[in-house]
Amino acid sequence: MKNITTIKGTYDLLPHETEKWREIEDFIHEYMHLHGYGEIRTPAFERTELFVRGVGEETDIVTKEMYSWTDMDKGGTGLTLKPELTAPVVRAYIQHNLGGKSPLQRLYYIDSLFRRERPQKGRQRQFNQFGIEAIGSPHPEQDAEIISMAYFFYQSLGIDSLSVKINSIGSSHIRKPYLALLTNSLTPEIHRFCNTCQTRIDKNPLRLFDCKNDSCQKLLDEFAPMIFDHISDEDKIHFESVVNLLTTMKIPYTHDKKMVRGLDYYTRTTFEVTSSALGAQDALCGGGRYDKLVETLGGNPTPAVGFAAGMERLLLTMSDSDDSDENSTVDIYIAVLFEEAIPVAMVAADEIRRTKGMSVMVETLRRSMKAQMRESNKRKAQYTIIIGEDEYRQNQALIKDMETGQQDNVPISDLSGYFSPDDHHHSDCDCCENSD
Ligand code: AMP
């Protein structure tokens, strides 16, 4: 029978990897807390309509990347695994009237999402993002706060070759005349574009910029007017204020007039933080302002700005020196050489964990003494407790300090009394930091 394996574009995280993930997640929670952002969690699936309306009908996500199905129990409602996290956050913002509770909501999330893309390095079908949304402020300092949070996040993790790409695609009212101009400029050449671009030109020509086809990108360079050259004076002032604030904060940026980002909801600022350490998929995170989305999804007109950052890509930039141990480690390994001693070993293990906060593993494979000592070494145990038949009969166990080689005989009934909480030697865990 053929083995059942993960679906293409999805993967398992094994214990030696989850440790690294948890460290990053802890760092994110701490970082967001330092900036006064509160965590929000939304469901794994939503009504399809949320993404069609929110992300945009002609976007890559909605036209070809969503995992959708019809829920017959609900009278045929279209449902979709979330392919994007801003629309659900805005849905929750409206549903819970968060705007009524505070004029500015600063929210963040860490979450999984699902897109039917062509899997490659740094691009999966189920992947993880963390991100922030500041809903309520129209001012450039809010854009600057968001961009600086993204930039300094990566900087504080020691990731180098960082750069911010920024652009403005203007307010929503300049979109219509610009799109007409774009269509007029590209129509004579449209037969030279790919099939997708050819169908998009009539429906949403801005989405031609998302095309991953090199020859389409070259044609755009040659024939497309840039949206930045058609934004309003107010939009330009907003953009200048944002980049001036970046300069003040010593954040290097380049103005990329071609960057429109692949979602319909953006207005004014769009940006990406990139690292040349990443290769072809060089965007660590992307975001921008979306002043119309709350209204589009049925809320009161409310300006907003945010970013979403790929967790996998972050870990890719950090995993160059991945020599992490495949096995989880423990403070104490209890080697049991005699079947009748198993229950007392298990009771003692529990008591040590509970009263001393040390991690303990008990042998459950009934192996030879030699194999159990090897296991203890592999787990980097600081102590091995050995319970043999003779010792057991005398209510004794041998405790061996694996570093110094010192051995002590201790009554089995009081194994936990041997250890003081200071013995617990996890590196950088909260319980150690807090114990005085
Ligand atoms: P987006 O939601 O498309 O703006 O993407 C924001 C960030 O999420 C990107 O900069 C990537 O770091 C990450 N990302 C997007 N799509 C994928 C994917 N299919 N697999 C892994 N990471 C992704």
XYZ file of C-alpha atoms and ligand atoms in Angstrom:
459
model
C 0.000 0.000 0.000
C 1.274 3.472 -0.855
C 2.129 5.679 2.108
C -0.033 8.705 2.743
C 2.072 11.867 2.626
C 1.549 15.634 2.922
C -0.167 17.478 0.082
C 2.121 19.362 -2.322
C 2.845 22.828 -0.941
C 2.239 21.827 2.689
C 4.730 20.496 5.212
C 5.165 19.142 8.721
C 7.144 20.915 11.406
C 9.070 18.461 13.564
C 10.109 19.139 17.176
C 13.573 20.520 16.348
C 11.888 23.008 13.990
C 8.910 23.985 16.136
C 11.328 25.207 18.772
C 12.666 27.802 16.349
C 9.125 28.750 15.326
C 8.095 29.244 18.926
C 11.079 31.483 19.549
C 10.095 33.678 16.611
C 6.452 33.708 17.676
C 7.444 34.735 21.211
C 9.613 37.483 19.735
C 6.688 38.730 17.611
C 4.283 38.802 20.570
C 6.853 40.724 22.598
C 7.603 43.136 19.750
C 3.905 43.893 19.168
C 3.314 44.363 22.869
C 6.166 46.920 22.955
C 4.344 48.904 20.281
C 0.918 48.709 21.924
C -0.636 46.354 19.370
C -3.263 43.805 20.502
C -3.585 40.297 19.071
C -6.599 39.293 16.979
C -7.501 35.747 15.857
C -10.101 35.067 13.178
C -11.543 31.731 11.925
C -9.771 29.498 9.375
C -12.616 29.891 6.878
C -14.979 32.681 5.943
C -17.653 33.414 3.375
C -16.127 33.472 -0.122
C -17.857 36.799 -0.685
C -15.594 38.447 1.905
C -12.532 37.813 -0.243
C -14.226 38.510 -3.575
C -15.393 41.879 -2.297
C -12.382 42.615 -0.111
C -9.398 41.408 -2.112
C -10.910 42.029 -5.551
C -12.531 39.923 -8.251
C -9.676 40.068 -10.739
C -6.794 39.483 -8.337
C -4.621 36.346 -8.619
C -5.875 35.260 -5.219
C -9.550 35.343 -6.118
C -9.337 34.164 -9.732
C -7.128 31.145 -9.217
C -5.739 30.611 -5.718
C -8.646 30.108 -3.324
C -9.686 26.807 -1.745
C -13.446 27.212 -1.883
C -16.434 24.940 -1.497
C -20.181 25.165 -1.173
C -21.669 24.454 2.226
C -24.895 22.577 1.493
C -26.020 22.762 5.132
C -26.137 26.505 4.855
C -28.320 26.631 1.775
C -25.382 26.693 -0.597
C -23.177 29.353 0.997
C -19.770 29.687 -0.644
C -16.988 29.218 1.904
C -13.221 29.673 1.524
C -10.111 28.832 3.543
C -8.619 32.227 4.215
C -6.091 33.207 1.533
C -5.413 36.629 3.056
C -5.709 38.102 6.521
C -6.613 41.763 6.187
C -10.169 41.187 4.940
C -11.038 38.904 7.918
C -9.552 41.443 10.369
C -11.610 44.221 8.806
C -14.708 41.983 8.883
C -14.112 41.455 12.626
C -13.447 45.204 13.118
C -16.862 45.988 11.642
C -18.730 43.070 13.243
C -17.529 43.930 16.767
C -17.782 47.687 16.267
C -14.136 48.141 17.260
C -14.204 51.621 15.728
C -16.838 52.622 18.289
C -14.569 51.470 21.110
C -11.493 53.429 20.084
C -10.799 55.857 17.215
C -7.620 53.950 16.373
C -7.343 50.169 16.571
C -3.822 48.732 16.490
C -4.131 45.007 15.818
C -1.725 42.177 14.993
C -1.988 38.511 14.111
C 0.054 35.366 13.537
C -1.884 32.923 11.398
C -1.967 30.234 8.677
C -3.338 30.911 5.221
C -4.036 28.959 2.075
C -3.350 29.741 -1.579
C -3.317 27.343 -4.515
C -0.033 28.636 -5.932
C 2.736 26.798 -7.749
C 4.878 25.568 -4.852
C 8.578 26.502 -4.892
C 11.214 27.574 -2.389
C 9.620 30.227 -0.185
C 6.183 29.688 -1.713
C 3.799 27.160 -0.183
C 0.090 26.412 -0.401
C -0.427 26.532 3.327
C 1.859 29.130 4.852
C 2.028 31.481 7.800
C 2.046 35.208 8.155
C 2.238 37.695 10.940
C 1.019 41.176 10.331
C -0.420 44.359 11.718
C -3.347 46.599 10.883
C -3.804 50.131 12.226
C -7.397 51.096 11.544
C -8.524 54.709 12.025
C -5.753 57.155 11.085
C -5.446 58.821 7.673
C -2.150 60.522 8.516
C 1.325 59.828 7.118
C 2.778 59.161 10.572
C 0.601 56.065 10.737
C 2.083 54.786 7.454
C 5.551 55.563 8.832
C 4.823 53.710 12.072
C 3.764 50.615 10.120
C 6.735 50.691 7.735
C 9.223 51.348 10.525
C 7.773 48.491 12.588
C 8.324 46.141 9.657
C 11.832 47.412 8.966
C 13.058 47.454 12.580
C 11.516 44.044 13.206
C 13.843 42.469 10.648
C 16.748 44.649 11.648
C 16.486 43.607 15.293
C 16.642 39.968 14.202
C 19.983 40.693 12.561
C 18.783 40.207 8.981
C 20.963 42.213 6.646
C 20.736 43.495 3.090
C 17.377 45.026 4.045
C 15.646 47.548 1.880
C 12.236 49.239 1.738
C 10.522 49.650 -1.615
C 7.778 52.231 -1.516
C 5.273 53.767 -3.902
C 1.949 55.572 -3.890
C -0.944 54.430 -6.061
C -3.045 57.456 -5.066
C -6.527 57.880 -3.683
C -9.415 55.899 -5.090
C -10.795 58.827 -7.129
C -7.736 58.999 -9.382
C -8.016 55.288 -10.193
C -10.725 55.514 -12.849
C -9.108 58.114 -15.147
C -5.718 56.429 -14.724
C -7.121 53.002 -15.600
C -8.716 54.455 -18.739
C -5.362 55.902 -19.736
C -3.613 52.605 -18.960
C -6.103 50.661 -21.066
C -5.713 53.076 -23.971
C -1.937 52.868 -23.823
C -1.809 49.081 -23.666
C -4.652 48.081 -25.986
C -2.645 48.496 -29.237
C 0.024 46.151 -27.818
C -2.247 43.746 -25.920
C -1.814 40.882 -28.435
C 1.835 40.702 -27.278
C 0.839 40.036 -23.638
C 0.024 36.622 -22.100
C -3.532 35.237 -22.091
C -4.211 36.252 -18.488
C -3.161 39.838 -19.183
C -5.328 39.864 -22.284
C -8.433 38.956 -20.291
C -7.557 41.320 -17.452
C -7.118 44.444 -19.510
C -10.861 44.956 -19.817
C -11.765 43.906 -16.300
C -8.976 45.398 -14.160
C -5.905 46.631 -16.073
C -3.971 47.483 -12.876
C -3.621 43.767 -12.279
C -1.397 43.455 -15.368
C 1.423 44.728 -13.141
C 1.100 41.533 -11.026
C 2.002 39.299 -13.989
C 4.994 37.084 -13.216
C 5.827 36.779 -16.916
C 9.078 38.586 -17.837
C 7.979 39.541 -21.336
C 4.750 41.117 -19.996
C 6.821 43.091 -17.481
C 9.073 44.375 -20.300
C 6.043 45.473 -22.303
C 4.735 47.332 -19.245
C 8.091 49.112 -18.891
C 7.815 50.207 -22.469
C 4.151 51.122 -22.821
C 2.442 51.588 -19.440
C 2.043 55.018 -17.862
C 2.997 54.835 -14.160
C 0.172 55.400 -11.665
C 2.445 57.543 -9.452
C 2.644 60.125 -12.227
C -1.149 60.499 -12.085
C -1.882 60.735 -8.371
C -3.380 63.906 -6.866
C -1.429 66.732 -5.199
C -2.739 65.624 -1.785
C -1.549 62.102 -2.495
C 1.899 63.457 -3.391
C 2.063 65.492 -0.164
C 1.084 62.387 1.797
C 3.785 60.353 0.046
C 6.450 63.020 0.644
C 5.534 63.190 4.335
C 5.836 59.406 4.668
C 9.271 59.224 3.007
C 10.505 62.243 4.995
C 9.561 60.438 8.189
C 11.431 57.347 6.943
C 14.500 59.489 6.316
C 14.254 60.946 9.815
C 14.084 57.426 11.235
C 17.141 56.474 9.125
C 15.216 53.864 7.167
C 16.691 53.448 3.674
C 14.095 53.258 0.896
C 13.820 53.258 -2.850
C 10.865 54.648 -4.716
C 9.589 51.896 -7.032
C 6.960 53.453 -9.285
C 5.993 50.089 -10.720
C 5.051 48.487 -7.412
C 1.236 48.410 -7.144
C 0.913 45.169 -5.082
C -1.543 42.473 -6.067
C -4.648 43.400 -4.110
C -7.416 45.767 -5.148
C -7.919 47.344 -1.760
C -4.741 49.434 -1.615
C -4.846 53.237 -1.826
C -1.916 55.674 -1.575
C 1.070 53.980 0.119
C 2.257 50.534 -0.996
C 5.508 49.086 0.296
C 7.640 45.979 0.662
C 10.597 45.134 2.856
C 13.036 42.993 0.891
C 16.252 41.177 1.665
C 18.687 40.272 -1.073
C 19.526 37.224 1.049
C 16.246 35.682 -0.173
C 16.841 35.220 -3.911
C 13.999 35.361 -6.423
C 11.173 35.591 -3.866
C 12.855 38.518 -2.126
C 9.866 40.148 -0.373
C 9.913 39.559 3.387
C 6.725 41.485 3.866
C 4.358 43.739 2.021
C 1.649 46.161 2.867
C 0.133 49.545 2.412
C -2.767 51.832 3.032
C -6.327 50.700 2.368
C -8.613 53.645 3.027
C -11.667 52.159 1.273
C -11.738 48.586 2.534
C -13.759 49.134 5.722
C -16.406 50.923 3.669
C -16.316 48.298 0.895
C -17.063 45.613 3.464
C -20.017 47.536 4.881
C -18.481 49.610 7.686
C -18.243 53.370 8.145
C -15.590 55.028 5.961
C -12.378 54.432 7.964
C -8.769 54.851 6.794
C -6.322 52.045 7.564
C -2.812 50.820 6.894
C -0.979 47.559 7.585
C 1.455 44.896 6.462
C 1.629 41.108 6.227
C 4.893 39.225 6.556
C 5.754 35.678 5.546
C 6.941 33.514 8.451
C 8.543 30.881 6.187
C 10.607 33.493 4.381
C 11.728 34.965 7.662
C 12.881 31.543 8.826
C 14.623 30.968 5.494
C 16.767 34.047 6.031
C 17.614 32.890 9.528
C 18.306 29.202 8.948
C 21.675 29.410 7.167
C 23.442 27.775 10.073
C 20.881 25.106 10.830
C 22.755 22.540 12.870
C 19.999 22.147 15.429
C 19.675 18.854 17.266
C 17.029 16.448 16.004
C 16.159 15.366 19.549
C 14.552 17.299 22.331
C 16.706 17.597 25.438
C 15.910 16.993 29.113
C 17.381 17.787 32.514
C 17.035 14.254 33.893
C 16.881 10.825 32.274
C 15.580 7.982 34.436
C 17.077 4.658 33.388
C 14.978 1.753 34.634
C 16.613 -1.695 34.622
C 13.947 -3.633 36.388
C 10.300 -3.954 35.410
C 8.836 -3.641 38.899
C 10.601 -0.270 39.310
C 8.713 1.354 36.447
C 5.780 2.698 38.538
C 8.050 4.335 41.132
C 10.151 5.853 38.350
C 7.060 7.384 36.797
C 5.805 8.742 40.106
C 9.233 10.218 40.911
C 9.439 11.825 37.447
C 6.096 13.513 37.965
C 7.063 14.799 41.373
C 10.358 16.273 40.124
C 8.617 18.017 37.232
C 5.952 19.416 39.527
C 8.072 20.457 42.480
C 11.394 21.350 40.821
C 10.306 22.456 37.345
C 12.932 20.198 35.766
C 12.269 18.233 32.587
C 12.372 14.481 33.054
C 12.194 11.514 30.680
C 11.592 7.945 31.828
C 12.786 4.935 29.813
C 9.776 3.226 28.211
C 11.555 0.874 25.800
C 13.009 -1.516 28.420
C 16.442 -1.363 26.759
C 19.821 -2.461 28.066
C 21.728 -0.288 30.531
C 24.164 0.687 27.769
C 21.384 1.764 25.400
C 19.704 3.797 28.140
C 22.953 5.607 29.014
C 23.431 6.383 25.319
C 19.907 7.810 25.217
C 20.625 9.949 28.260
C 23.712 11.375 26.546
C 21.783 12.031 23.360
C 19.188 13.999 25.324
C 22.000 15.990 26.931
C 20.661 15.110 30.393
C 22.447 16.784 33.275
C 21.605 13.851 35.554
C 20.847 10.197 34.964
C 18.902 8.371 37.645
C 19.560 4.636 37.515
C 17.163 2.239 39.203
C 18.450 -1.341 39.146
C 17.009 -4.463 40.765
C 19.280 -4.621 43.835
C 19.012 -0.910 44.484
C 15.259 -1.075 44.074
C 14.962 -3.766 46.741
C 16.834 -1.472 49.128
C 14.744 1.589 48.185
C 17.823 3.141 46.595
C 18.593 4.772 43.260
C 21.859 6.036 41.833
C 21.983 9.641 40.686
C 24.816 10.418 38.312
C 25.874 13.969 37.489
C 26.715 13.580 33.811
C 29.106 16.515 33.785
C 31.230 15.845 36.869
C 30.710 12.073 36.992
C 29.780 12.324 40.674
C 27.425 9.583 41.855
C 25.127 9.544 44.884
C 22.834 6.944 46.355
C 19.450 8.434 47.166
C 16.276 6.853 48.622
C 13.786 6.230 45.798
C 10.992 7.643 47.940
C 12.778 11.010 48.046
C 14.353 11.428 44.621
C 12.946 14.897 44.140
C 14.473 16.046 47.450
C 17.923 15.641 45.892
C 17.417 18.458 43.420
C 17.177 22.136 44.093
C 15.298 24.349 41.635
C 18.644 25.876 40.555
C 19.637 22.562 38.981
C 17.164 23.248 36.293
C 19.385 24.426 33.468
C 17.205 25.250 30.470
C 18.721 28.051 28.516
C 16.600 31.193 28.270
C 13.289 29.948 29.601
C 10.952 32.098 31.634
C 10.954 29.876 34.706
C 14.762 30.156 35.019
C 14.738 33.902 34.572
C 12.091 34.295 37.202
C 13.613 32.028 39.823
C 15.811 33.884 42.278
P 0.899 39.076 0.337
O -0.160 38.619 1.311
O 0.780 38.380 -0.994
O 1.063 40.531 0.269
O 2.271 38.499 0.921
C 2.868 39.004 2.066
C 4.062 38.161 2.411
O 3.666 36.808 2.678
C 5.072 38.014 1.291
O 5.975 39.067 1.300
C 5.732 36.707 1.607
O 6.734 36.871 2.580
C 4.618 35.887 2.195
N 3.983 34.984 1.211
C 3.069 35.296 0.261
N 2.680 34.219 -0.425
C 3.363 33.161 0.095
C 3.406 31.757 -0.169
N 2.644 31.213 -1.111
N 4.221 30.988 0.580
C 4.968 31.527 1.553
N 4.993 32.842 1.861
C 4.200 33.654 1.142
